[in-house]
Tab-separated table of C-alpha atoms in Angstrom:
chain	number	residue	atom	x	y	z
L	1	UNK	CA	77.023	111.263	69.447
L	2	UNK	CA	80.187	111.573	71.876
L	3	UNK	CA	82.627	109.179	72.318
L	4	UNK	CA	81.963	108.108	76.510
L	5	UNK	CA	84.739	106.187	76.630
L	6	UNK	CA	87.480	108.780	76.108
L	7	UNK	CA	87.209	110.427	79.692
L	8	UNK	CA	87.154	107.039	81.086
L	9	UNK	CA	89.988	106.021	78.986
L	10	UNK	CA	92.043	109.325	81.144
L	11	UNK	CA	90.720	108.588	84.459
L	12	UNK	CA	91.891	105.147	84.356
L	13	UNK	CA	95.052	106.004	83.220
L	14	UNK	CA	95.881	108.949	85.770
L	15	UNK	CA	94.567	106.261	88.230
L	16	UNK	CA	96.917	103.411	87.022
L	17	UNK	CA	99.865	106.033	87.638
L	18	UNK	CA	98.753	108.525	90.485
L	19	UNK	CA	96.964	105.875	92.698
L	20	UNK	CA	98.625	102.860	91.703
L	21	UNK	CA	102.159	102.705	90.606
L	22	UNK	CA	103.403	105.849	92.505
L	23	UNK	CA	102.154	104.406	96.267
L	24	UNK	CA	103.217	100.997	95.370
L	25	UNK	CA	106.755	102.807	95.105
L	26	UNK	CA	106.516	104.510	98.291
L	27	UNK	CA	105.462	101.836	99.655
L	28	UNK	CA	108.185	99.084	98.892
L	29	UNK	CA	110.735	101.893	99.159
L	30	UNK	CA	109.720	101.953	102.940
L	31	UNK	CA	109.971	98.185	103.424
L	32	UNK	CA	112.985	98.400	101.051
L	33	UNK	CA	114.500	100.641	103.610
L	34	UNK	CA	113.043	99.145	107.058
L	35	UNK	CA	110.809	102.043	107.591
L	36	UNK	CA	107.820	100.220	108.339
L	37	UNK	CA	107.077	98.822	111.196
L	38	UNK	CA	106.435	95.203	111.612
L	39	UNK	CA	105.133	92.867	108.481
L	40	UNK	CA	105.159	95.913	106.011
L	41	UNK	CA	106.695	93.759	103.382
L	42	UNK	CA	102.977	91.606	103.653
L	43	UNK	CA	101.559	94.383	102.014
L	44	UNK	CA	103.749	94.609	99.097
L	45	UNK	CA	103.320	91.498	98.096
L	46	UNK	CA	99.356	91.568	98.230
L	47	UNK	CA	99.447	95.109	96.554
L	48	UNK	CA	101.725	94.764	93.714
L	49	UNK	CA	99.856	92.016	91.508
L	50	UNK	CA	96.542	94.790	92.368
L	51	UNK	CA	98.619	96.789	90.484
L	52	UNK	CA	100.060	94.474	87.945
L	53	UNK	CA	96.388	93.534	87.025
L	54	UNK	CA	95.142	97.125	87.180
L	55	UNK	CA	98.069	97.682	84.510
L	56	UNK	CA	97.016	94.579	82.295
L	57	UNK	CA	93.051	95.236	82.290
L	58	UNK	CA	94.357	98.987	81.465
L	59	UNK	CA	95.989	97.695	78.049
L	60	UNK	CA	93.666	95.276	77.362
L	61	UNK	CA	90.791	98.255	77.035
L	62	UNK	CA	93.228	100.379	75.140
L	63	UNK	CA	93.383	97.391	72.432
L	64	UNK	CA	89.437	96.909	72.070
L	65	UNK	CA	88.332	99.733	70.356
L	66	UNK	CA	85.758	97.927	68.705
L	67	UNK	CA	83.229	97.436	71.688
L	68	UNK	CA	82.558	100.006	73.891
L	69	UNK	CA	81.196	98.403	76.587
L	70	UNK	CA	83.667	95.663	77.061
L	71	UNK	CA	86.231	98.545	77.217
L	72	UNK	CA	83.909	100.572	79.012
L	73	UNK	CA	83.944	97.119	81.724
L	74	UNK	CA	87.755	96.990	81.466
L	75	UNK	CA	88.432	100.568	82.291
L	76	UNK	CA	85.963	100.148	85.645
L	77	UNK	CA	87.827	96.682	86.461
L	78	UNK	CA	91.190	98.874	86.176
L	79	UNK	CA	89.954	101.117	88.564
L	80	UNK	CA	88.691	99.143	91.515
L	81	UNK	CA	91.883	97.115	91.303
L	82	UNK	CA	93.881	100.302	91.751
L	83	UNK	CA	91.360	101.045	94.585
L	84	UNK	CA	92.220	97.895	96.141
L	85	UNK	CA	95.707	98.041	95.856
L	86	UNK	CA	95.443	101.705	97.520
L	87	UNK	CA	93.885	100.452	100.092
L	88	UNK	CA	95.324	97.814	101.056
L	89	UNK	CA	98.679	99.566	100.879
L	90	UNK	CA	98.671	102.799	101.994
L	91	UNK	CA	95.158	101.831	104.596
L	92	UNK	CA	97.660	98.438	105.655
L	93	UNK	CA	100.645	101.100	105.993
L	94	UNK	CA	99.051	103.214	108.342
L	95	UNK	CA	97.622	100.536	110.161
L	96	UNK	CA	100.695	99.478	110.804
L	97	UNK	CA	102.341	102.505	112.032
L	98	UNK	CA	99.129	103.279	114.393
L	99	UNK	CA	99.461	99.993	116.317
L	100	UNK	CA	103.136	100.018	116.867
């Protein structure tokens, strides 16, 4: 029997870092700097608890080894909150920079 929770365990975690914590950099670096146009900081502050969350959920799976499934649950939670957080700050970004 193969372990199905190993891949998963990977994908979340290149998720947490490549889709996550990397744009939620870029992103406050830009309002950090005044780069983006009009309430760019709004986005920041609904994306980086998405991310904060993601990161949580992420450790919590890594510590329950014993059940599969609840890590199996934790690892998909992890994942749409990074999805969320993406979207809402890089999709809110270039909202933002279309209309202005």
């Amino acid at each position: 029997m193969t372990n199905t929770i190993t891949p998963l365990r990977w994908y979340a975690v290149l998720a947490v870092v490549f889709f996550g914590i990397l744009p939620a950099t870029m992103v406050t670096t830009l309002v950090a700097r005044g780069t983006t146009p009009g309430e760019g900081w709004l986005l920041v502050i609904g994306g980086i608890p998405l991310v904060i969350c993601a990161v949580i959920l992420l450790f919590r799976a890594w510590g329950t080894t014993d059940d599969p499934e609840l890590a199996d649950r934790l690892y998909r939670r992890c994942m749409a909150f990074v999805a969320g957080a993406d979207v809402l700050m890089l999709g809110g970004n270039a909202l933002l920079r279309m209309t202005s």
